Amino acid sequence: MAATADGHAPRARPTLERPRKAGFGDFSTNAALLLAPVLGEPPRDVAARLGDALSDRLGDALERVEVAGPGFLNLFLSDAWHRGALGGVVAAGARFGAGGAAVPERISVEFVSANPTGPLHVGHARNAAYGDALCRILSFHGHAIEREFYVNDFGSQVLRLGESLQARARGEEVPEDGYRGEYVAELAAEIEGAAQRPVEEVARAGAAAVLTRIAATLEAFGVGFDLWFSERTLHEGGDALVRRAYDELERQGRTYRSEGALWLRTSQLGDDKDRVLERSSGEHTYFASDVAYHQHKRERGFDRLLDVWGADHHGYVARMKAAFAALGGDPERLELLIMQFVNLTGGASMSKRAGDFVTLDDLVGEVGVDAARWFLLARSHDTTVEFDLDLAREQEPQNPVYYVQYAHARIASLLRAAQDAEREVALARPDRGAPLEAAERELIKKVLAFPGEVEEAAARRAPHRIAAYALELAQQFSAFYRDCPVLKAESADLRAQRLAVSAATQGIIARALDLLGVRAPASM
RNA sequence: GCCCCCGUAGCUCAGCUGGAUAGAGCGGCGGCCUUCUAAGCCGCGGGUCGCAGGUUCGAGUCCUGCCGGGGGCGCCA
């Protein structure tokens, strides 16, 4: 791009984009708008010349060009180009849109990480759905992903669980700051000798039992982990990881002693103030565990670390980043993704201590895995989700997820109706040279947008983009289904071509739903 | 007081690196099933993009300041 007359670089960059409105062509460029002041000519004249040049260059891939508005140049691609592109999609098969990452990375994604002191609730459900979908998207995009669940099985919370369990087992009142849910009584009955054994043992057994339940809940929700990392292991053994992290920090000159406690100089690295690692009592803080845990992650050699946290942890971001830098890490490679809250209405409180809250299991029981995941994933992670349980329960069939699944099922029905041989023939040669109806061309365009959507969703850590795209694709298929007979097309070629378009669409709907962890049924 | 997120249609939310008449779902009103699944389709109505400035040829989008909502600021986890 040439500099402007006054020698400064132009502020805006020339773009080649796919306009939202169909009337503005398949591609649109603002190049003429930016060139005009440099050339000293009217933007529309520049656009016209640019259009002529492109027409010569692109040949029959281009149907026509249009100068529009203040000087945009809109390019309309031909049917031949669209059919050729469709052929590419069909040929790519299940790999269409996959592996687009320019620099594949080995990434650790830590999510959920709920305390093993009670059942998962709706907030955890959002974290689980988001983290899982993010892993699926990043993996599909070409990254190597490891999924981790950090188990806080060491601190005072677990001890309180033990006290609560013991109280229940003895038929006593649960302590003021204890856990009161019904599950506590259930667990107390399950754990042998809960009334007599040392409270630490009861706590440990209780946490293990809760964790087993959590894992089962997550599995039913379609969420799995490669590693369940125990906080306790950070503190065990002579060469405890916590000690090693302290040593490393000391070597880097980042720690000091004051008032009997060991402090980390996080304020030198962007935090508001320094933080305590080891209390004057000799106990480690929760922060110390996290520092050691992240040091352990560093030692495992990831290119990037992602932590999915609840909104109540956002005050923790600065110190964690600072600690990561203090350990010698690049804070840019530690991403702390904050999930905003799920505001539950029409149901019970989400307070964990209240003992009466809507669990992930309850949620799934009410609306099913697919609707629950869709609902939690369809919104950006940094906006609060309004989840009306009554509405979700009553309006299940109106949920957009069913619309998308329905489109998939319809295509499956179409393909079933076609003979196997015909389907294969259609997919072997999708381009039959038949002219494209408007709805057909729009559907192909939507299909072709998929890799870009994956790229966007991966780069922005934004699964909700996939949900939005899936809905749009399903809508575009509905228009195609309405306007373009497939099985009843006038000619065999047209029938084959439309079968290919349908099959390609089906594959992408299935893939998009899979990236969200939602099923793609063959019939509904 | 400081920090983070949000403020777009009656409700719930999209809106990608600033671009051309601001979109969807739900809800409302009115139509469409001897025709590839009506869990569907079509049409209508509905918005000073919180407010005020600023940058720009161009701002829902970027900057500043207010207002409103949510959350967080512990030698708790």
Coordinates of C-alpha atoms (C1' of nucleotides) in Angstrom, one line a residue:
Chain A
M1 CA 0.0 0.0 0.0
A2 CA 1.4 3.4 -1.0
A3 CA 1.8 6.1 1.6
T4 CA -0.5 9.1 1.4
A5 CA 0.5 12.4 0.0
D6 CA 1.7 13.8 3.3
G7 CA 3.9 10.8 3.8
H8 CA 2.0 9.1 6.6
A9 CA 0.9 5.6 6.3
P10 CA -2.8 5.3 5.6
R11 CA -4.8 4.6 8.7
A12 CA -7.2 2.1 7.3
R13 CA -6.1 -1.1 5.6
P14 CA -7.5 -2.5 2.4
T15 CA -9.9 -5.3 3.0
L16 CA -11.3 -8.2 1.1
E17 CA -14.3 -9.4 3.0
R18 CA -17.4 -11.4 2.6
P19 CA -20.2 -9.0 3.0
R20 CA -23.1 -9.9 5.3
K21 CA -25.7 -8.8 2.7
A22 CA -26.1 -11.0 -0.3
G23 CA -26.7 -7.9 -2.5
F24 CA -23.1 -6.8 -2.0
G25 CA -21.5 -9.7 -3.7
D26 CA -19.4 -12.7 -2.7
F27 CA -16.5 -10.5 -1.9
S28 CA -16.2 -6.8 -1.4
T29 CA -13.2 -4.6 -1.2
N30 CA -12.7 -1.0 0.0
A31 CA -9.4 -0.7 -1.9
A32 CA -10.6 2.0 -4.2
L33 CA -11.8 4.1 -1.3
L34 CA -8.2 4.0 0.1
L35 CA -6.5 4.5 -3.2
A36 CA -8.6 7.4 -4.3
P37 CA -6.9 10.1 -2.1
V38 CA -3.5 8.8 -3.2
L39 CA -4.3 8.9 -6.9
G40 CA -6.3 12.1 -6.6
E41 CA -9.2 10.5 -8.5
P42 CA -12.9 9.9 -7.5
P43 CA -13.2 6.6 -5.6
R44 CA -15.8 5.2 -8.0
D45 CA -13.6 5.7 -11.0
V46 CA -10.7 3.9 -9.3
A47 CA -13.1 1.1 -8.4
A48 CA -14.2 0.8 -12.0
R49 CA -10.6 0.5 -13.2
L50 CA -9.9 -2.0 -10.5
G51 CA -12.9 -4.0 -11.5
D52 CA -11.9 -4.2 -15.1
A53 CA -8.4 -5.4 -14.1
L54 CA -9.9 -8.1 -11.9
S55 CA -12.3 -9.3 -14.6
D56 CA -9.4 -9.9 -16.9
R57 CA -7.5 -11.7 -14.3
L58 CA -10.1 -14.0 -12.8
G59 CA -11.8 -15.1 -16.0
D60 CA -14.9 -17.3 -15.7
A61 CA -14.6 -17.6 -11.9
L62 CA -16.0 -14.1 -11.9
E63 CA -19.6 -13.5 -13.0
R64 CA -19.5 -9.7 -12.7
V65 CA -18.2 -6.8 -10.7
E66 CA -20.2 -3.8 -9.3
V67 CA -19.1 -0.5 -8.1
A68 CA -21.3 0.4 -5.1
G69 CA -21.9 3.1 -2.6
P70 CA -19.0 5.5 -2.1
G71 CA -16.6 3.3 -4.0
F72 CA -16.8 -0.3 -2.8
L73 CA -16.0 -2.9 -5.4
N74 CA -18.3 -5.9 -5.1
L75 CA -17.3 -9.2 -6.8
F76 CA -19.9 -11.7 -7.8
L77 CA -18.5 -15.2 -8.3
S78 CA -19.9 -17.5 -11.0
D79 CA -21.9 -20.7 -10.6
A80 CA -18.9 -22.5 -11.9
W81 CA -16.7 -21.2 -9.1
H82 CA -19.3 -22.2 -6.5
R83 CA -19.7 -25.7 -7.9
G84 CA -16.0 -26.1 -7.9
A85 CA -15.7 -25.0 -4.3
L86 CA -18.4 -27.4 -3.4
G87 CA -16.3 -30.2 -5.0
G88 CA -13.5 -29.2 -2.7
V89 CA -15.8 -29.5 0.4
V90 CA -17.0 -32.9 -0.6
A91 CA -13.5 -34.1 -1.3
A92 CA -12.3 -32.9 2.1
G93 CA -15.0 -34.9 3.8
A94 CA -14.8 -34.9 7.5
R95 CA -11.6 -33.0 7.4
F96 CA -13.2 -29.9 5.9
G97 CA -12.4 -27.0 8.1
A98 CA -9.9 -29.0 10.2
G99 CA -6.3 -28.3 11.0
G100 CA -6.4 -24.6 10.1
A101 CA -4.0 -23.5 12.9
A102 CA -1.1 -21.7 11.4
V103 CA 1.1 -22.6 14.3
P104 CA -0.1 -25.8 16.0
E105 CA 0.5 -25.7 19.7
R106 CA 0.5 -28.1 22.6
I107 CA -2.1 -26.6 24.9
S108 CA -3.2 -27.4 28.4
V109 CA -6.8 -26.5 29.2
E110 CA -7.8 -26.6 32.8
F111 CA -11.5 -26.3 33.5
V112 CA -14.2 -27.1 36.0
S113 CA -11.7 -27.8 38.8
A114 CA -14.6 -27.7 41.3
N115 CA -13.8 -28.4 45.0
P116 CA -14.6 -32.0 45.8
T117 CA -16.9 -31.0 48.6
G118 CA -20.2 -31.2 46.9
P119 CA -22.1 -31.8 43.6
L120 CA -21.5 -29.7 40.6
H121 CA -24.0 -26.9 40.1
V122 CA -25.2 -24.8 37.2
G123 CA -22.2 -22.5 37.3
H124 CA -19.9 -25.6 36.9
A125 CA -22.1 -26.7 34.1
R126 CA -21.3 -23.6 32.1
N127 CA -17.6 -23.9 32.9
A128 CA -17.7 -27.6 31.8
A129 CA -19.6 -27.0 28.6
Y130 CA -17.4 -24.1 27.7
G131 CA -14.1 -25.8 28.5
D132 CA -15.1 -28.9 26.7
A133 CA -16.3 -27.1 23.6
L134 CA -13.1 -25.0 23.6
C135 CA -11.0 -28.2 23.7
R136 CA -13.0 -29.7 20.9
I137 CA -12.6 -26.6 18.7
L138 CA -8.9 -26.1 19.4
S139 CA -8.3 -29.7 18.8
F140 CA -10.2 -29.7 15.5
H141 CA -8.3 -26.5 14.5
G142 CA -5.0 -28.5 14.8
H143 CA -3.8 -28.0 18.3
A144 CA -2.7 -30.8 20.7
I145 CA -4.9 -30.5 23.7
E146 CA -4.7 -31.9 27.2
R147 CA -7.7 -31.5 29.5
E148 CA -7.1 -31.1 33.2
F149 CA -9.2 -31.0 36.3
Y150 CA -7.4 -29.5 39.3
V151 CA -8.7 -31.3 42.4
N152 CA -8.6 -29.1 45.5
D153 CA -8.2 -32.0 47.9
F154 CA -5.8 -30.4 50.3
G155 CA -7.1 -27.3 52.0
S156 CA -9.5 -26.4 54.8
Q157 CA -12.6 -26.8 52.6
V158 CA -12.0 -30.5 52.5
L159 CA -11.4 -30.6 56.2
R160 CA -14.8 -28.9 56.7
L161 CA -16.4 -31.6 54.5
G162 CA -14.8 -34.1 56.8
E163 CA -16.2 -32.4 59.9
S164 CA -19.6 -32.2 58.3
L165 CA -19.6 -35.8 57.4
Q166 CA -18.5 -36.8 60.9
A167 CA -21.2 -34.7 62.5
R168 CA -23.8 -36.3 60.3
A169 CA -22.5 -39.8 61.0
R170 CA -22.7 -39.1 64.7
G171 CA -26.2 -37.6 64.4
E172 CA -24.9 -34.2 65.5
E173 CA -25.5 -30.7 64.2
V174 CA -23.3 -29.8 61.2
P175 CA -20.8 -27.0 62.1
E176 CA -21.7 -23.4 61.3
D177 CA -19.3 -23.2 58.3
G178 CA -19.9 -26.8 57.2
Y179 CA -21.8 -28.4 54.3
R180 CA -25.5 -29.1 54.8
G181 CA -26.7 -30.6 51.6
E182 CA -28.5 -33.9 51.6
Y183 CA -25.5 -35.5 49.8
V184 CA -23.6 -35.1 53.1
A185 CA -25.9 -37.4 54.9
E186 CA -25.8 -39.9 52.1
L187 CA -22.0 -39.9 52.0
A188 CA -21.8 -40.1 55.7
A189 CA -23.7 -43.3 55.5
E190 CA -21.5 -44.7 52.8
I191 CA -18.2 -44.0 54.5
E192 CA -17.2 -46.8 56.8
G193 CA -16.5 -45.7 60.4
A194 CA -17.2 -42.0 59.6
A195 CA -18.2 -41.5 63.2
Q196 CA -15.1 -42.8 64.8
R197 CA -12.1 -42.4 62.4
P198 CA -9.9 -39.3 62.5
V199 CA -11.5 -36.4 60.8
E200 CA -8.7 -36.1 58.3
E201 CA -9.4 -39.7 57.1
V202 CA -13.1 -39.0 56.8
A203 CA -12.3 -35.9 54.9
R204 CA -10.1 -37.7 52.5
A205 CA -12.6 -40.5 51.9
G206 CA -15.4 -38.0 51.5
A207 CA -13.5 -35.9 49.0
A208 CA -12.7 -39.1 47.0
A209 CA -16.3 -40.1 47.0
V210 CA -17.5 -36.7 45.9
L211 CA -14.9 -36.7 43.2
T212 CA -16.2 -40.0 41.9
R213 CA -19.7 -38.5 41.7
I214 CA -18.4 -35.4 40.0
A215 CA -16.6 -37.5 37.4
A216 CA -19.8 -39.5 36.7
T217 CA -21.8 -36.3 36.4
L218 CA -19.3 -34.9 33.9
E219 CA -19.3 -38.1 31.9
A220 CA -23.0 -38.0 31.6
F221 CA -22.7 -34.4 30.4
G222 CA -20.2 -35.5 27.8
V223 CA -17.1 -34.1 29.4
G224 CA -13.9 -36.0 30.0
F225 CA -10.4 -35.2 31.2
D226 CA -7.0 -36.5 30.4
L227 CA -5.7 -35.7 33.9
W228 CA -7.2 -35.2 37.3
F229 CA -4.5 -33.3 39.1
S230 CA -4.5 -33.6 42.9
E231 CA -3.5 -30.6 44.8
R232 CA -2.4 -32.9 47.6
T233 CA 0.4 -34.3 45.5
L234 CA 2.0 -30.9 45.3
H235 CA 2.7 -31.1 49.0
E236 CA 3.7 -34.7 49.4
G237 CA 7.1 -36.3 49.3
G238 CA 10.5 -35.0 50.3
D239 CA 10.9 -33.1 47.0
A240 CA 7.5 -31.5 47.2
L241 CA 6.5 -29.5 44.2
V242 CA 5.6 -26.6 46.4
R243 CA 9.2 -26.5 47.8
R244 CA 10.6 -26.7 44.3
A245 CA 8.5 -23.8 43.2
Y246 CA 9.6 -21.8 46.3
D247 CA 13.2 -22.5 45.4
E248 CA 12.7 -21.4 41.9
L249 CA 11.1 -18.2 43.0
E250 CA 13.9 -17.5 45.5
R251 CA 16.5 -18.1 42.8
Q252 CA 14.7 -15.5 40.7
G253 CA 14.8 -13.2 43.7
R254 CA 11.1 -12.9 43.9
T255 CA 10.4 -13.8 47.5
Y256 CA 11.0 -12.3 50.9
R257 CA 10.1 -13.0 54.5
S258 CA 8.1 -10.5 56.5
E259 CA 6.0 -10.8 59.7
G260 CA 6.9 -14.4 59.8
A261 CA 5.4 -15.2 56.4
L262 CA 6.9 -15.9 53.0
W263 CA 5.8 -13.4 50.4
L264 CA 6.0 -13.3 46.6
R265 CA 6.7 -9.9 45.0
T266 CA 3.8 -10.0 42.6
S267 CA 3.5 -6.2 42.8
Q268 CA 6.7 -5.9 40.7
L269 CA 4.8 -7.8 38.0
G270 CA 1.5 -6.0 37.7
D271 CA -0.3 -7.0 40.8
D272 CA -1.7 -4.5 43.3
K273 CA 0.3 -5.9 46.2
D274 CA 2.5 -8.7 47.2
R275 CA 1.0 -12.1 48.1
V276 CA 1.6 -14.6 50.9
L277 CA 2.8 -18.0 49.9
E278 CA 3.5 -19.5 53.3
R279 CA 1.6 -18.2 56.3
S280 CA 3.4 -17.3 59.6
S281 CA 1.7 -20.5 60.9
G282 CA 3.8 -22.4 58.4
E283 CA 0.8 -23.5 56.3
H284 CA 0.8 -22.9 52.6
T285 CA -1.8 -20.6 51.1
Y286 CA -4.1 -21.7 48.3
F287 CA -2.1 -19.4 46.1
A288 CA 1.1 -21.4 46.9
S289 CA -0.6 -24.5 45.6
D290 CA -1.6 -22.7 42.4
V291 CA 1.9 -21.4 41.9
A292 CA 3.4 -24.9 42.3
Y293 CA 0.7 -26.3 40.0
H294 CA 1.5 -23.9 37.3
Q295 CA 5.2 -24.5 37.7
H296 CA 4.4 -28.2 37.2
K297 CA 2.5 -27.3 34.1
R298 CA 5.5 -25.3 32.8
E299 CA 7.8 -28.3 33.4
R300 CA 5.6 -30.4 31.3
G301 CA 6.5 -28.3 28.3
F302 CA 3.2 -26.8 27.0
D303 CA 3.3 -24.0 24.5
R304 CA 0.3 -22.4 26.1
L305 CA -1.8 -22.8 29.2
L306 CA -5.5 -22.0 29.4
D307 CA -7.4 -21.8 32.7
V308 CA -11.1 -21.5 32.7
W309 CA -12.2 -19.7 35.8
G310 CA -15.4 -18.5 37.4
A311 CA -16.1 -14.7 37.5
D312 CA -15.6 -14.8 41.3
H313 CA -11.9 -15.6 40.6
H314 CA -11.2 -12.6 38.4
G315 CA -9.5 -10.8 41.3
Y316 CA -7.0 -13.6 41.2
V317 CA -5.9 -13.0 37.6
A318 CA -3.3 -10.4 38.2
R319 CA -1.5 -12.4 40.9
M320 CA -1.5 -15.6 38.9
K321 CA -0.1 -13.9 35.9
A322 CA 2.5 -12.2 38.1
A323 CA 3.4 -15.5 39.7
F324 CA 3.8 -17.1 36.3
A325 CA 6.1 -14.4 35.2
A326 CA 8.0 -14.7 38.4
L327 CA 8.6 -18.4 37.7
G328 CA 10.2 -17.3 34.4
G329 CA 7.1 -17.9 32.2
D330 CA 5.7 -15.7 29.5
P331 CA 2.5 -14.3 30.9
E332 CA 1.1 -14.0 27.4
R333 CA 1.1 -17.8 27.2
L334 CA -1.0 -18.2 30.3
E335 CA -4.6 -17.3 29.5
L336 CA -7.0 -17.0 32.3
L337 CA -10.5 -17.2 30.8
I338 CA -13.2 -15.8 33.0
M339 CA -16.7 -17.2 32.8
Q340 CA -19.4 -14.8 33.8
F341 CA -22.2 -16.1 36.0
V342 CA -25.2 -18.2 35.2
N343 CA -28.1 -16.3 36.6
L344 CA -30.6 -18.9 37.4
T345 CA -34.3 -18.0 37.6
G346 CA -37.3 -20.1 38.2
G347 CA -35.3 -22.4 40.4
A348 CA -33.4 -22.6 43.6
S349 CA -30.4 -20.7 44.9
M350 CA -27.0 -21.7 43.6
S351 CA -25.2 -21.2 46.9
K352 CA -23.1 -24.2 47.6
R353 CA -23.5 -23.9 51.3
A354 CA -27.2 -23.6 51.4
G355 CA -27.4 -27.3 50.8
D356 CA -30.3 -26.8 48.4
F357 CA -29.2 -25.8 44.9
V358 CA -29.7 -26.8 41.3
T359 CA -27.1 -29.3 40.4
L360 CA -25.7 -30.1 36.9
D361 CA -27.5 -33.4 37.2
D362 CA -30.8 -31.6 38.0
L363 CA -30.3 -29.4 35.0
V364 CA -29.6 -32.3 32.7
G365 CA -32.6 -34.1 34.1
E366 CA -34.8 -31.1 33.4
V367 CA -33.8 -30.2 29.9
G368 CA -31.4 -32.9 28.6
V369 CA -27.7 -32.7 27.7
D370 CA -28.1 -31.2 24.3
A371 CA -30.4 -28.3 25.3
A372 CA -28.4 -27.6 28.4
R373 CA -25.1 -27.5 26.5
W374 CA -26.5 -25.4 23.7
F375 CA -28.1 -22.9 26.1
L376 CA -24.9 -22.5 28.0
L377 CA -22.7 -22.3 24.9
A378 CA -24.8 -20.0 22.7
R379 CA -23.6 -16.9 24.6
S380 CA -20.2 -15.3 24.8
H381 CA -18.3 -16.5 27.9
D382 CA -18.0 -13.0 29.2
T383 CA -21.6 -12.2 29.3
T384 CA -23.9 -13.3 32.1
V385 CA -26.3 -16.1 31.1
E386 CA -29.9 -15.9 32.1
F387 CA -31.1 -19.4 32.5
D388 CA -34.8 -19.7 33.3
L389 CA -35.3 -23.2 34.4
D390 CA -39.1 -23.0 34.1
L391 CA -38.7 -21.7 30.5
A392 CA -36.1 -24.3 29.5
R393 CA -38.4 -27.0 30.9
E394 CA -41.5 -25.9 29.2
Q395 CA -40.1 -24.7 25.9
E396 CA -37.8 -27.5 25.2
P397 CA -39.1 -28.0 21.6
Q398 CA -38.6 -24.3 20.9
N399 CA -35.0 -24.3 21.8
P400 CA -32.9 -23.5 18.7
V401 CA -30.8 -26.6 19.3
Y402 CA -33.8 -28.7 18.1
Y403 CA -34.0 -26.5 15.0
V404 CA -30.4 -27.3 14.1
Q405 CA -30.8 -31.0 14.9
Y406 CA -34.0 -31.1 12.9
A407 CA -32.2 -29.8 9.8
H408 CA -29.6 -32.5 10.3
A409 CA -32.3 -35.2 10.6
R410 CA -34.1 -33.9 7.5
I411 CA -31.0 -34.2 5.4
A412 CA -30.4 -37.7 6.8
S413 CA -33.9 -38.5 5.7
L414 CA -33.2 -37.2 2.2
L415 CA -30.0 -39.2 1.9
R416 CA -31.7 -42.3 3.1
A417 CA -34.4 -41.9 0.4
A418 CA -31.7 -41.8 -2.3
Q419 CA -30.2 -45.1 -3.2
D420 CA -26.7 -45.8 -1.9
A421 CA -25.3 -46.0 -5.4
E422 CA -26.8 -42.7 -6.4
R423 CA -25.4 -41.1 -3.3
E424 CA -21.9 -42.3 -4.1
V425 CA -22.2 -41.2 -7.7
A426 CA -23.3 -37.8 -6.5
L427 CA -20.5 -37.4 -4.1
A428 CA -17.9 -38.7 -6.6
R429 CA -18.7 -35.9 -9.0
P430 CA -20.7 -33.1 -7.2
D431 CA -20.3 -30.6 -10.0
R432 CA -22.8 -31.4 -12.7
G433 CA -22.7 -28.0 -14.4
A434 CA -26.3 -27.3 -13.5
P435 CA -27.2 -23.7 -12.8
L436 CA -27.6 -22.8 -9.1
E437 CA -30.7 -21.4 -7.6
A438 CA -30.3 -18.4 -5.3
A439 CA -30.9 -20.5 -2.2
E440 CA -28.5 -23.2 -3.4
R441 CA -25.8 -20.7 -4.0
E442 CA -26.3 -19.1 -0.6
L443 CA -26.2 -22.5 1.1
I444 CA -22.9 -23.3 -0.6
K445 CA -21.5 -19.9 0.5
K446 CA -22.6 -20.7 4.0
V447 CA -20.9 -24.1 3.9
L448 CA -17.7 -22.4 2.6
A449 CA -17.7 -20.1 5.6
F450 CA -17.2 -22.9 8.0
P451 CA -13.4 -23.0 8.1
G452 CA -13.3 -19.2 8.8
E453 CA -15.8 -19.7 11.6
V454 CA -13.7 -22.4 13.2
E455 CA -10.7 -20.1 12.9
E456 CA -12.6 -17.3 14.6
A457 CA -14.0 -19.5 17.3
A458 CA -10.6 -20.9 18.1
A459 CA -8.7 -17.6 18.0
R460 CA -11.2 -15.8 20.2
R461 CA -11.9 -18.8 22.5
A462 CA -15.5 -18.4 21.5
P463 CA -17.6 -21.5 21.1
H464 CA -20.7 -19.4 20.8
R465 CA -19.6 -18.5 17.3
I466 CA -20.0 -22.1 16.3
A467 CA -23.5 -22.1 17.8
A468 CA -24.5 -19.0 15.9
Y469 CA -23.0 -20.4 12.7
A470 CA -24.8 -23.7 13.1
L471 CA -28.1 -21.9 13.5
E472 CA -27.5 -19.8 10.4
L473 CA -26.4 -22.9 8.4
A474 CA -29.6 -24.7 9.4
Q475 CA -31.7 -21.7 8.4
Q476 CA -30.0 -21.5 5.1
F477 CA -30.6 -25.2 4.6
S478 CA -34.3 -24.6 5.3
A479 CA -34.4 -22.0 2.5
F480 CA -32.7 -24.4 0.2
Y481 CA -35.1 -27.2 1.2
R482 CA -38.0 -25.0 0.5
D483 CA -36.8 -23.7 -2.9
C484 CA -34.9 -26.5 -4.3
P485 CA -36.4 -30.0 -4.7
V486 CA -33.7 -32.6 -4.3
L487 CA -35.2 -36.0 -4.8
K488 CA -37.7 -34.4 -7.2
A489 CA -35.3 -32.3 -9.1
E490 CA -36.0 -32.0 -12.9
S491 CA -32.8 -33.8 -14.0
A492 CA -30.5 -36.5 -12.8
D493 CA -27.6 -34.1 -12.8
L494 CA -29.5 -31.6 -10.8
R495 CA -30.6 -34.3 -8.4
A496 CA -27.0 -35.5 -7.9
Q497 CA -25.7 -31.9 -7.5
R498 CA -28.3 -31.2 -4.8
L499 CA -27.7 -34.4 -3.0
A500 CA -24.0 -33.4 -2.8
V501 CA -24.9 -30.0 -1.5
S502 CA -27.2 -31.6 1.1
A503 CA -24.6 -34.2 2.1
A504 CA -21.9 -31.5 2.5
T505 CA -24.3 -29.4 4.7
Q506 CA -25.2 -32.4 6.8
G507 CA -21.5 -33.1 7.5
I508 CA -20.9 -29.6 8.6
I509 CA -24.0 -29.4 10.8
A510 CA -22.9 -32.7 12.4
R511 CA -19.4 -31.3 12.9
A512 CA -20.5 -28.0 14.3
L513 CA -22.8 -29.8 16.8
D514 CA -20.0 -32.1 17.7
L515 CA -17.7 -29.2 18.4
L516 CA -20.3 -28.1 20.9
G517 CA -20.8 -31.6 22.3
V518 CA -24.4 -31.8 21.0
R519 CA -25.7 -34.9 19.3
A520 CA -26.7 -34.8 15.6
P521 CA -29.6 -37.3 15.3
A522 CA -30.4 -39.1 12.1
S523 CA -34.1 -38.8 12.7
M524 CA -36.3 -36.9 15.0
Chain B
rG1 C1' -12.0 3.9 46.7
rC2 C1' -9.6 0.5 43.0
rC3 C1' -10.2 -3.7 39.4
rC4 C1' -13.1 -7.0 35.8
rC5 C1' -17.7 -8.1 32.8
rC6 C1' -22.2 -6.2 30.8
rG7 C1' -25.8 -2.2 29.0
rU8 C1' -28.4 -3.4 21.0
rA9 C1' -36.3 -5.0 19.4
rG10 C1' -41.4 -6.6 24.8
rC11 C1' -37.7 -10.9 26.6
rU12 C1' -32.8 -13.6 25.8
rC13 C1' -28.8 -12.5 22.9
rA14 C1' -25.4 -12.2 18.0
rG15 C1' -22.9 -8.3 15.5
rC16 C1' -15.7 -11.0 13.2
rU17 C1' -9.6 -6.9 12.8
rG18 C1' -14.6 0.4 12.3
rG19 C1' -17.5 0.2 6.6
rA20 C1' -22.8 0.5 2.7
rU21 C1' -30.8 0.2 4.6
rA22 C1' -28.4 -2.8 12.7
rG23 C1' -29.6 -9.2 12.9
rA24 C1' -31.5 -14.0 15.1
rG25 C1' -34.4 -16.8 18.6
rC26 C1' -38.5 -16.5 21.8
rG27 C1' -43.0 -13.7 22.5
rG28 C1' -47.3 -10.8 19.6
rC29 C1' -50.5 -10.5 15.1
rG30 C1' -51.9 -13.0 10.2
rG31 C1' -51.4 -16.9 6.7
rC32 C1' -49.5 -22.3 4.9
rC33 C1' -49.8 -29.6 5.9
rU34 C1' -53.3 -35.0 -0.6
rU35 C1' -46.2 -32.0 -2.5
rC36 C1' -38.3 -34.7 -0.2
rU37 C1' -39.9 -34.9 8.3
rA38 C1' -45.3 -28.6 10.0
rA39 C1' -39.7 -29.9 16.0
rG40 C1' -41.1 -26.6 9.6
rC41 C1' -42.2 -22.4 6.1
rC42 C1' -44.1 -17.3 4.6
rG43 C1' -45.7 -12.3 5.9
rC44 C1' -46.5 -8.1 9.5
rG45 C1' -45.3 -5.1 13.6
rG46 C1' -41.2 -3.9 16.9
rG47 C1' -34.6 -0.5 18.0
rU48 C1' -32.7 7.7 19.7
rC49 C1' -27.4 0.4 19.7
rG50 C1' -27.4 3.5 28.3
rC51 C1' -26.0 9.1 28.1
rA52 C1' -22.5 13.0 26.5
rG53 C1' -18.2 14.3 24.1
rG54 C1' -13.9 12.8 20.8
rU55 C1' -11.0 10.3 16.6
rU56 C1' -12.5 9.0 11.3
rC57 C1' -14.4 9.9 4.6
rG58 C1' -17.3 6.5 7.8
rA59 C1' -18.6 4.5 14.9
rG60 C1' -23.2 -0.5 17.8
rU61 C1' -17.7 -1.4 17.0
rC62 C1' -12.0 2.7 18.8
rC63 C1' -10.8 6.7 23.0
rU64 C1' -12.5 9.8 27.4
rG65 C1' -16.1 11.0 31.1
rC66 C1' -20.6 10.0 33.4
rC67 C1' -25.2 6.8 34.6
rG68 C1' -27.2 1.8 35.5
rG69 C1' -26.6 -3.7 36.5
rG70 C1' -23.4 -7.9 38.1
rG71 C1' -18.9 -9.6 40.3
rG72 C1' -14.1 -9.1 42.9
rC73 C1' -10.7 -6.7 46.1
rG74 C1' -8.0 -12.1 53.1
rC75 C1' -1.6 -14.7 56.1
rC76 C1' -10.2 -18.1 53.0
rA77 C1' -10.5 -21.7 49.2

